[in-house]
Structures are given as structure tokens and as C-alpha cells.
PDB file of C-alpha atoms in Angstrom:
ATOM      1  CA  MET A  42     102.911 117.142 106.222  1.00  0.00           C
ATOM      2  CA  ILE A  43     106.028 115.143 106.794  1.00  0.00           C
ATOM      3  CA  ARG A  44     103.865 112.088 105.380  1.00  0.00           C
ATOM      4  CA  THR A  45     102.986 114.170 102.325  1.00  0.00           C
ATOM      5  CA  PHE A  46     106.730 114.712 101.423  1.00  0.00           C
ATOM      6  CA  PHE A  47     107.566 111.027 101.739  1.00  0.00           C
ATOM      7  CA  ILE A  48     104.795 110.342  99.272  1.00  0.00           C
ATOM      8  CA  LEU A  49     105.986 112.620  97.001  1.00  0.00           C
ATOM      9  CA  ILE A  50     109.466 111.370  97.190  1.00  0.00           C
ATOM     10  CA  PHE A  51     108.022 107.967  96.539  1.00  0.00           C
ATOM     11  CA  GLY A  52     106.314 109.338  93.278  1.00  0.00           C
ATOM     12  CA  VAL A  53     109.443 110.812  92.287  1.00  0.00           C
ATOM     13  CA  ILE A  54     111.510 107.545  92.392  1.00  0.00           C
ATOM     14  CA  SER A  55     108.477 105.778  90.761  1.00  0.00           C
ATOM     15  CA  LEU A  56     108.655 108.003  87.896  1.00  0.00           C
ATOM     16  CA  CYS A  57     112.781 107.892  87.639  1.00  0.00           C
ATOM     17  CA  MET A  58     112.289 104.039  87.799  1.00  0.00           C
ATOM     18  CA  SER A  59     109.856 104.290  84.944  1.00  0.00           C
ATOM     19  CA  VAL A  60     112.580 106.409  82.809  1.00  0.00           C
ATOM     20  CA  ILE A  61     115.272 104.181  83.359  1.00  0.00           C
ATOM     21  CA  ILE A  62     113.206 101.033  82.919  1.00  0.00           C
ATOM     22  CA  THR A  63     112.080 102.618  79.724  1.00  0.00           C
ATOM     23  CA  SER A  64     115.552 103.830  78.644  1.00  0.00           C
ATOM     24  CA  GLN A  65     116.898 100.196  78.918  1.00  0.00           C
ATOM     25  CA  LYS A  66     114.170  98.658  77.277  1.00  0.00           C
ATOM     26  CA  LEU A  67     114.708 100.884  74.334  1.00  0.00           C
ATOM     27  CA  SER A  68     118.425 100.378  74.571  1.00  0.00           C
ATOM     28  CA  PHE A  69     117.794  96.537  74.400  1.00  0.00           C
ATOM     29  CA  ILE A  70     115.538  96.610  71.707  1.00  0.00           C
ATOM     30  CA  LYS A  71     117.845  98.832  69.345  1.00  0.00           C
ATOM     31  CA  SER A  72     120.747  96.289  70.128  1.00  0.00           C
ATOM     32  CA  SER A  73     118.987  93.108  69.956  1.00  0.00           C
ATOM     33  CA  VAL A  74     117.848  90.512  67.054  1.00  0.00           C
ATOM     34  CA  GLN A  75     114.522  89.940  66.264  1.00  0.00           C
ATOM     35  CA  VAL A  76     113.590  86.308  65.410  1.00  0.00           C
ATOM     36  CA  GLU A  77     110.170  83.988  65.507  1.00  0.00           C
ATOM     37  CA  GLY A  78     109.744  81.914  68.321  1.00  0.00           C
ATOM     38  CA  THR A  79     107.212  79.414  69.509  1.00  0.00           C
ATOM     39  CA  VAL A  80     105.339  79.194  72.809  1.00  0.00           C
ATOM     40  CA  ALA A  81     106.323  75.739  74.206  1.00  0.00           C
ATOM     41  CA  TYR A  82     103.868  75.513  77.278  1.00  0.00           C
ATOM     42  CA  LEU A  83     102.530  77.732  79.937  1.00  0.00           C
ATOM     43  CA  SER A  84     104.071  78.206  83.233  1.00  0.00           C
ATOM     44  CA  GLU A  85     101.495  78.449  85.966  1.00  0.00           C
ATOM     45  CA  SER A  86     102.424  80.700  88.832  1.00  0.00           C
ATOM     46  CA  TYR A  87     100.505  81.563  91.983  1.00  0.00           C
ATOM     47  CA  SER A  88     100.961  84.522  94.100  1.00  0.00           C
ATOM     48  CA  ASP A  89     100.204  84.608  97.842  1.00  0.00           C
ATOM     49  CA  ASN A  90      96.890  86.882  97.631  1.00  0.00           C
ATOM     50  CA  SER A  91      95.384  84.920  95.032  1.00  0.00           C
ATOM     51  CA  GLY A  92      93.986  81.295  94.480  1.00  0.00           C
ATOM     52  CA  SER A  93      94.062  81.905  90.733  1.00  0.00           C
ATOM     53  CA  PRO A  94      97.183  81.170  88.850  1.00  0.00           C
ATOM     54  CA  SER A  95      99.012  83.598  86.304  1.00  0.00           C
ATOM     55  CA  TYR A  96      99.974  82.014  83.074  1.00  0.00           C
ATOM     56  CA  TYR A  97     103.554  82.756  81.860  1.00  0.00           C
ATOM     57  CA  PRO A  98     104.366  81.772  78.321  1.00  0.00           C
ATOM     58  CA  VAL A  99     107.667  79.768  77.967  1.00  0.00           C
ATOM     59  CA  VAL A 100     109.319  80.603  74.599  1.00  0.00           C
ATOM     60  CA  THR A 101     111.832  78.470  72.202  1.00  0.00           C
ATOM     61  CA  PHE A 102     113.753  80.111  69.836  1.00  0.00           C
ATOM     62  CA  GLN A 103     116.781  79.508  67.463  1.00  0.00           C
ATOM     63  CA  ASP A 104     119.784  81.885  67.939  1.00  0.00           C
ATOM     64  CA  GLY A 105     121.947  82.872  65.300  1.00  0.00           C
ATOM     65  CA  ASN A 106     124.240  79.982  65.627  1.00  0.00           C
ATOM     66  CA  GLY A 107     121.308  77.751  65.376  1.00  0.00           C
ATOM     67  CA  ILE A 108     121.281  76.856  68.952  1.00  0.00           C
ATOM     68  CA  THR A 109     117.848  76.357  70.109  1.00  0.00           C
ATOM     69  CA  ARG A 110     117.198  78.772  73.346  1.00  0.00           C
ATOM     70  CA  ILE A 111     114.112  78.542  75.681  1.00  0.00           C
ATOM     71  CA  PHE A 112     113.150  81.187  78.247  1.00  0.00           C
ATOM     72  CA  ARG A 113     109.911  82.323  80.272  1.00  0.00           C
ATOM     73  CA  SER A 114     108.293  85.790  79.794  1.00  0.00           C
ATOM     74  CA  GLU A 115     108.595  88.235  82.745  1.00  0.00           C
ATOM     75  CA  VAL A 116     105.055  89.089  82.370  1.00  0.00           C
ATOM     76  CA  GLY A 117     102.043  86.709  83.092  1.00  0.00           C
ATOM     77  CA  SER A 118      98.303  87.090  83.095  1.00  0.00           C
ATOM     78  CA  ASN A 119      95.026  85.293  83.791  1.00  0.00           C
ATOM     79  CA  PRO A 120      93.503  84.428  81.155  1.00  0.00           C
ATOM     80  CA  ALA A 121      96.679  83.430  79.469  1.00  0.00           C
ATOM     81  CA  SER A 122      97.828  86.052  76.724  1.00  0.00           C
ATOM     82  CA  TYR A 123      99.193  83.435  74.342  1.00  0.00           C
ATOM     83  CA  ASP A 124      98.281  79.848  73.546  1.00  0.00           C
ATOM     84  CA  ARG A 125     100.687  76.805  73.343  1.00  0.00           C
ATOM     85  CA  GLY A 126     102.040  76.497  69.838  1.00  0.00           C
ATOM     86  CA  GLU A 127     101.551  80.007  68.732  1.00  0.00           C
ATOM     87  CA  ILE A 128     104.186  81.800  67.093  1.00  0.00           C
ATOM     88  CA  VAL A 129     105.679  85.200  68.611  1.00  0.00           C
ATOM     89  CA  ASN A 130     108.238  87.520  67.715  1.00  0.00           C
ATOM     90  CA  VAL A 131     111.245  87.467  70.048  1.00  0.00           C
ATOM     91  CA  TYR A 132     113.975  90.009  70.667  1.00  0.00           C
ATOM     92  CA  TYR A 133     117.143  88.504  71.934  1.00  0.00           C
ATOM     93  CA  ASN A 134     120.682  89.884  72.940  1.00  0.00           C
ATOM     94  CA  PRO A 135     122.910  88.427  70.227  1.00  0.00           C
ATOM     95  CA  ASP A 136     125.936  88.853  72.953  1.00  0.00           C
ATOM     96  CA  ASP A 137     123.947  86.900  75.523  1.00  0.00           C
ATOM     97  CA  PRO A 138     121.079  84.891  73.690  1.00  0.00           C
ATOM     98  CA  THR A 139     119.502  83.861  77.011  1.00  0.00           C
ATOM     99  CA  ASP A 140     118.562  87.482  77.402  1.00  0.00           C
ATOM    100  CA  ALA A 141     115.194  87.458  75.336  1.00  0.00           C
ATOM    101  CA  LYS A 142     111.754  88.968  75.528  1.00  0.00           C
ATOM    102  CA  ILE A 143     108.624  88.254  73.631  1.00  0.00           C
ATOM    103  CA  ASN A 144     107.810  91.347  71.349  1.00  0.00           C
ATOM    104  CA  GLY A 145     104.592  92.426  72.887  1.00  0.00           C
ATOM    105  CA  PHE A 146     103.275  95.345  74.271  1.00  0.00           C
ATOM    106  CA  LEU A 147     102.957  94.326  77.799  1.00  0.00           C
ATOM    107  CA  ALA A 148     105.875  91.897  77.588  1.00  0.00           C
ATOM    108  CA  LEU A 149     108.264  94.923  77.188  1.00  0.00           C
ATOM    109  CA  TRP A 150     106.416  97.862  78.478  1.00  0.00           C
ATOM    110  CA  PHE A 151     104.565  96.658  81.541  1.00  0.00           C
ATOM    111  CA  ALA A 152     106.825  97.571  84.335  1.00  0.00           C
ATOM    112  CA  SER A 153     107.340 100.852  82.823  1.00  0.00           C
ATOM    113  CA  ILE A 154     103.702 101.417  82.361  1.00  0.00           C
ATOM    114  CA  VAL A 155     103.208 100.453  86.274  1.00  0.00           C
ATOM    115  CA  THR A 156     106.032 102.546  87.782  1.00  0.00           C
ATOM    116  CA  GLY A 157     105.225 105.451  85.453  1.00  0.00           C
ATOM    117  CA  ILE A 158     101.564 105.486  86.509  1.00  0.00           C
ATOM    118  CA  LEU A 159     102.385 104.734  90.298  1.00  0.00           C
ATOM    119  CA  GLY A 160     104.866 107.975  89.934  1.00  0.00           C
ATOM    120  CA  ILE A 161     102.253 110.111  88.657  1.00  0.00           C
ATOM    121  CA  ILE A 162      99.610 109.136  91.318  1.00  0.00           C
ATOM    122  CA  PHE A 163     102.018 109.544  94.074  1.00  0.00           C
ATOM    123  CA  CYS A 164     103.454 113.018  92.551  1.00  0.00           C
ATOM    124  CA  LEU A 165      99.847 114.421  91.678  1.00  0.00           C
ATOM    125  CA  PHE A 166      98.333 113.875  95.320  1.00  0.00           C
ATOM    126  CA  PRO A 167     100.891 115.447  97.507  1.00  0.00           C
ATOM    127  CA  ILE A 168     101.394 118.313  94.828  1.00  0.00           C
ATOM    128  CA  LEU A 169      97.550 118.961  95.101  1.00  0.00           C
ATOM    129  CA  THR A 170      97.813 118.857  98.861  1.00  0.00           C
ATOM    130  CA  LEU A 171     100.828 121.042  99.108  1.00  0.00           C
ATOM    131  CA  LYS A 172      99.181 123.687  96.669  1.00  0.00           C
ATOM    132  CA  ARG A 173      95.860 123.790  98.759  1.00  0.00           C
ATOM    133  CA  PHE A 174      98.052 124.014 101.971  1.00  0.00           C
ATOM    134  CA  PHE A 175     100.195 127.164 100.693  1.00  0.00           C
ATOM    135  CA  THR A 176      97.040 128.517  99.189  1.00  0.00           C
ATOM    136  CA  ARG A 177      95.359 128.569 102.742  1.00  0.00           C
ATOM    137  CA  LYS A 178      98.558 130.380 104.151  1.00  0.00           C
ATOM    138  CA  LYS A 179      98.293 132.740 101.492  1.00  0.00           C
ATOM    139  CA  GLU A 180      94.634 133.342 102.017  1.00  0.00           C
ATOM    140  CA  GLY A 181      94.936 133.511 105.581  1.00  0.00           C
ATOM    141  CA  GLY A 182      95.192 137.399 105.577  1.00  0.00           C
ATOM    142  CA  VAL A 183      95.044 140.544 103.238  1.00  0.00           C
ATOM    143  CA  PHE A 184      97.790 143.018 103.245  1.00  0.00           C
ATOM    144  CA  PRO A 185      96.568 146.597 103.207  1.00  0.00           C
ATOM    145  CA  THR A 186      96.535 148.383  99.835  1.00  0.00           C
ATOM    146  CA  ALA A 187      95.216 151.758  99.247  1.00  0.00           C
ATOM    147  CA  THR A 188      91.970 151.316 100.235  1.00  0.00           C
ATOM    148  CA  LYS A 189      91.981 148.254 102.672  1.00  0.00           C
ATOM    149  CA  ILE A 190      92.880 149.167 106.189  1.00  0.00           C
ATOM    150  CA  PRO A 191      93.277 147.317 109.416  1.00  0.00           C
ATOM    151  CA  ILE A 192      90.674 147.312 112.254  1.00  0.00           C
ATOM    152  CA  GLN A 193      90.731 145.641 115.539  1.00  0.00           C
ATOM    153  CA  ALA A 194      87.540 143.673 115.690  1.00  0.00           C
ATOM    154  CA  ILE A 195      85.997 142.166 119.225  1.00  0.00           C
ATOM    155  CA  PHE A 196      86.157 138.461 119.038  1.00  0.00           C
ATOM    156  CA  ASP A 197      82.710 137.081 119.487  1.00  0.00           C
ATOM    157  CA  SER A 198      82.981 133.036 119.151  1.00  0.00           C
ATOM    158  CA  VAL A 199      83.826 130.107 117.282  1.00  0.00           C
ATOM    159  CA  GLU A 200      81.095 128.397 115.184  1.00  0.00           C
ATOM    160  CA  VAL A 201      81.251 125.032 113.779  1.00  0.00           C
ATOM    161  CA  ASP A 202      79.917 125.178 109.949  1.00  0.00           C
ATOM    162  CA  THR A 203      78.280 121.805 109.411  1.00  0.00           C
ATOM    163  CA  SER A 204      77.116 122.839 105.766  1.00  0.00           C
ATOM    164  CA  SER A 205      80.890 123.291 105.038  1.00  0.00           C
ATOM    165  CA  LYS A 206      83.302 120.322 104.710  1.00  0.00           C
ATOM    166  CA  ILE A 207      86.859 120.353 104.268  1.00  0.00           C
ATOM    167  CA  ASP A 208      88.686 116.997 103.739  1.00  0.00           C
ATOM    168  CA  GLY A 209      85.009 115.582 104.797  1.00  0.00           C
ATOM    169  CA  ASP A 210      85.090 117.032 108.314  1.00  0.00           C
ATOM    170  CA  ASP A 211      82.966 120.044 109.596  1.00  0.00           C
ATOM    171  CA  SER A 212      84.759 123.487 109.065  1.00  0.00           C
ATOM    172  CA  TYR A 213      84.755 126.215 111.554  1.00  0.00           C
ATOM    173  CA  VAL A 214      84.518 130.003 111.233  1.00  0.00           C
ATOM    174  CA  ILE A 215      85.574 133.184 113.589  1.00  0.00           C
ATOM    175  CA  HIS A 216      82.636 135.594 114.300  1.00  0.00           C
ATOM    176  CA  CYS A 217      83.513 139.394 115.402  1.00  0.00           C
ATOM    177  CA  HIS A 218      82.280 142.764 115.532  1.00  0.00           C
ATOM    178  CA  TRP A 219      83.329 146.295 115.250  1.00  0.00           C
ATOM    179  CA  VAL A 220      81.662 149.149 116.523  1.00  0.00           C
ATOM    180  CA  ASP A 221      82.251 152.641 114.533  1.00  0.00           C
ATOM    181  CA  PRO A 222      84.139 155.113 116.900  1.00  0.00           C
ATOM    182  CA  ILE A 223      82.442 157.979 115.277  1.00  0.00           C
ATOM    183  CA  ASP A 224      78.870 156.664 115.329  1.00  0.00           C
ATOM    184  CA  ASN A 225      78.547 154.133 117.839  1.00  0.00           C
ATOM    185  CA  THR A 226      75.245 153.048 116.265  1.00  0.00           C
ATOM    186  CA  LYS A 227      76.858 151.410 113.444  1.00  0.00           C
ATOM    187  CA  LYS A 228      77.986 148.427 114.264  1.00  0.00           C
ATOM    188  CA  TYR A 229      79.601 145.827 111.733  1.00  0.00           C
ATOM    189  CA  HIS A 230      79.606 141.851 112.106  1.00  0.00           C
ATOM    190  CA  PHE A 231      82.418 139.882 110.355  1.00  0.00           C
ATOM    191  CA  LYS A 232      82.938 136.227 109.600  1.00  0.00           C
ATOM    192  CA  SER A 233      86.250 134.394 108.796  1.00  0.00           C
ATOM    193  CA  LYS A 234      86.707 132.192 106.011  1.00  0.00           C
ATOM    194  CA  ASN A 235      85.793 128.397 106.688  1.00  0.00           C
ATOM    195  CA  ILE A 236      88.796 126.752 108.769  1.00  0.00           C
ATOM    196  CA  PRO A 237      89.502 123.062 108.830  1.00  0.00           C
ATOM    197  CA  PHE A 238      90.262 122.851 112.566  1.00  0.00           C
ATOM    198  CA  ASN A 239      89.061 124.535 115.726  1.00  0.00           C
ATOM    199  CA  PRO A 240      90.780 127.698 115.998  1.00  0.00           C
ATOM    200  CA  GLU A 241      89.555 128.770 119.618  1.00  0.00           C
ATOM    201  CA  PRO A 242      92.593 127.499 121.410  1.00  0.00           C
ATOM    202  CA  TYR A 243      94.738 129.909 119.534  1.00  0.00           C
ATOM    203  CA  ILE A 244      92.706 132.966 120.147  1.00  0.00           C
ATOM    204  CA  THR A 245      94.428 134.428 123.298  1.00  0.00           C
ATOM    205  CA  GLN A 246      93.191 138.000 123.042  1.00  0.00           C
ATOM    206  CA  ASP A 247      89.728 139.504 122.598  1.00  0.00           C
ATOM    207  CA  ARG A 248      90.982 141.685 119.414  1.00  0.00           C
ATOM    208  CA  ILE A 249      90.884 139.970 115.780  1.00  0.00           C
ATOM    209  CA  THR A 250      92.351 141.754 112.981  1.00  0.00           C
ATOM    210  CA  VAL A 251      90.004 142.469 110.115  1.00  0.00           C
ATOM    211  CA  TYR A 252      91.159 144.190 106.796  1.00  0.00           C
ATOM    212  CA  VAL A 253      88.365 146.288 105.628  1.00  0.00           C
ATOM    213  CA  ASP A 254      87.648 148.504 102.601  1.00  0.00           C
ATOM    214  CA  ARG A 255      87.735 151.976 103.960  1.00  0.00           C
ATOM    215  CA  ASN A 256      85.086 152.822 101.253  1.00  0.00           C
ATOM    216  CA  ASP A 257      82.887 149.791 101.962  1.00  0.00           C
ATOM    217  CA  LEU A 258      83.059 147.807 105.096  1.00  0.00           C
ATOM    218  CA  LYS A 259      81.007 145.086 103.734  1.00  0.00           C
ATOM    219  CA  GLN A 260      84.155 144.310 101.755  1.00  0.00           C
ATOM    220  CA  TYR A 261      86.348 142.741 104.431  1.00  0.00           C
ATOM    221  CA  LYS A 262      88.474 139.557 105.237  1.00  0.00           C
ATOM    222  CA  VAL A 263      89.248 138.452 108.839  1.00  0.00           C
ATOM    223  CA  ASP A 264      93.048 137.963 109.339  1.00  0.00           C
ATOM    224  CA  ILE A 265      93.590 134.434 110.786  1.00  0.00           C
ATOM    225  CA  ARG A 266      97.441 134.335 109.967  1.00  0.00           C
ATOM    226  CA  PHE A 267      97.929 133.593 113.951  1.00  0.00           C
ATOM    227  CA  LEU A 268      96.815 130.331 113.201  1.00  0.00           C
ATOM    228  CA  PRO A 269      99.453 127.580 112.721  1.00  0.00           C
ATOM    229  CA  MET A 270      98.416 126.585 109.038  1.00  0.00           C
ATOM    230  CA  TYR A 271      98.386 130.099 107.798  1.00  0.00           C
ATOM    231  CA  THR A 272     101.209 131.654 109.661  1.00  0.00           C
TER     232      THR A 272
END
């Protein structure tokens, strides 16, 4: 559970970074000047985990003072997204012409997209995990209503249910029974919901609470709130 919270925190941080980066790029575009530039050449860069290079376009352009500027794009690819001599649109900061970017989708929004996708993934996974956890806790028992009453059934056994998997593992069910004290010929068998771990070490008494419908004892739910996950 602690790991789930850490993943969620990482996801939230990634989403915040995506929002910040996007805001900075929008602010940059709003205050920048757009001119035409030329891809002077492609700069090769090798990562530690790959034998093939990524190609980063190196672009030249003239600022408002007629000075030729040169910069390397922050985003590279393989195969190359640009050709040598290709004309591209460039955004540059008039107060600092060395701060320039190609007016291209990936060149502008790659970092925002990556951090945003990571944020969504790392938020969605723990949220679904936590939802499933609290759903299990909620479903661990049924509080009595007008027609539901608790009875004390006798614990029989714990059975591995290989036909029902939870998170890829076999699940367990608790079996118990109850004999009608008024008519001891009537014996009712109850089975708990599927449990993702072996509950037997936590069963310290021979009685298990079962909530039944007083009008129909076939409508029941075994109370497993004594188990850690459902407490």
C-alpha cells in the first residue's frame, strides 16, 4: 500500500510538471518572435542503451538586428524529422535570441506530452488499486437492516478456489454452517466471497458471523471484517 501511495505521488508530480512545462511554452510562444530558419546540419547523439543515433536539427536564423543565430533543437529522432537545408519556422525570445525553438509539434510539446502521459499512467494505476482496496473493505461485511440479521455459524474450513483468480493468484473462501435451533434438521451452508490471501491464520474462533435475510436464509453474506484487508 505504501508503494501505491509513492506511485500516486510520482504521478501527481508528473502531471504538475506537465502543466508547468505547458504553461512555460505557451508563455514563450506568446512573447516570442517568429522567423524563418534553415536546418544547417543534423547533430548525431548516441544514448547509453542504444547503438543507433538520434538526429537533432541544428538551425540558423537571423534575429531582428540582422545577426545570424544558431541553436540545436531539444528534440531529436531516428529517423531524422528534418533534412539539411530545410526551411523551418523558428520562435525566438527577442530579449534573448539564443533562446529559440523550432515551431514544430514535437519540438514544442514533446516534454509536456511525455510528463502528461506518465502522470496519467502513474495516477490511474494507484487510484484503481485504492478503489479496489476500499471496495473490498466495504464489501467485507453487511450491516443489519430491517430484514438482515446476524447469526453465528460454525467454521468448517478454508478452501482454495483455483477457478477464481485475484491479481493472478488463486483465491480463498471460508466455509461454515448453521443449524436452525428450532428445527435441527435444517442445516445451512455458507461460503464467503473470494479472498486474495489465506484467511485461516486469522480465524481464531470456531464461530463466523453471517448476515442472513430472516425471510430467506439463502440470501446471506459471510462477515469477513475480522481480516486485515477488510477491517
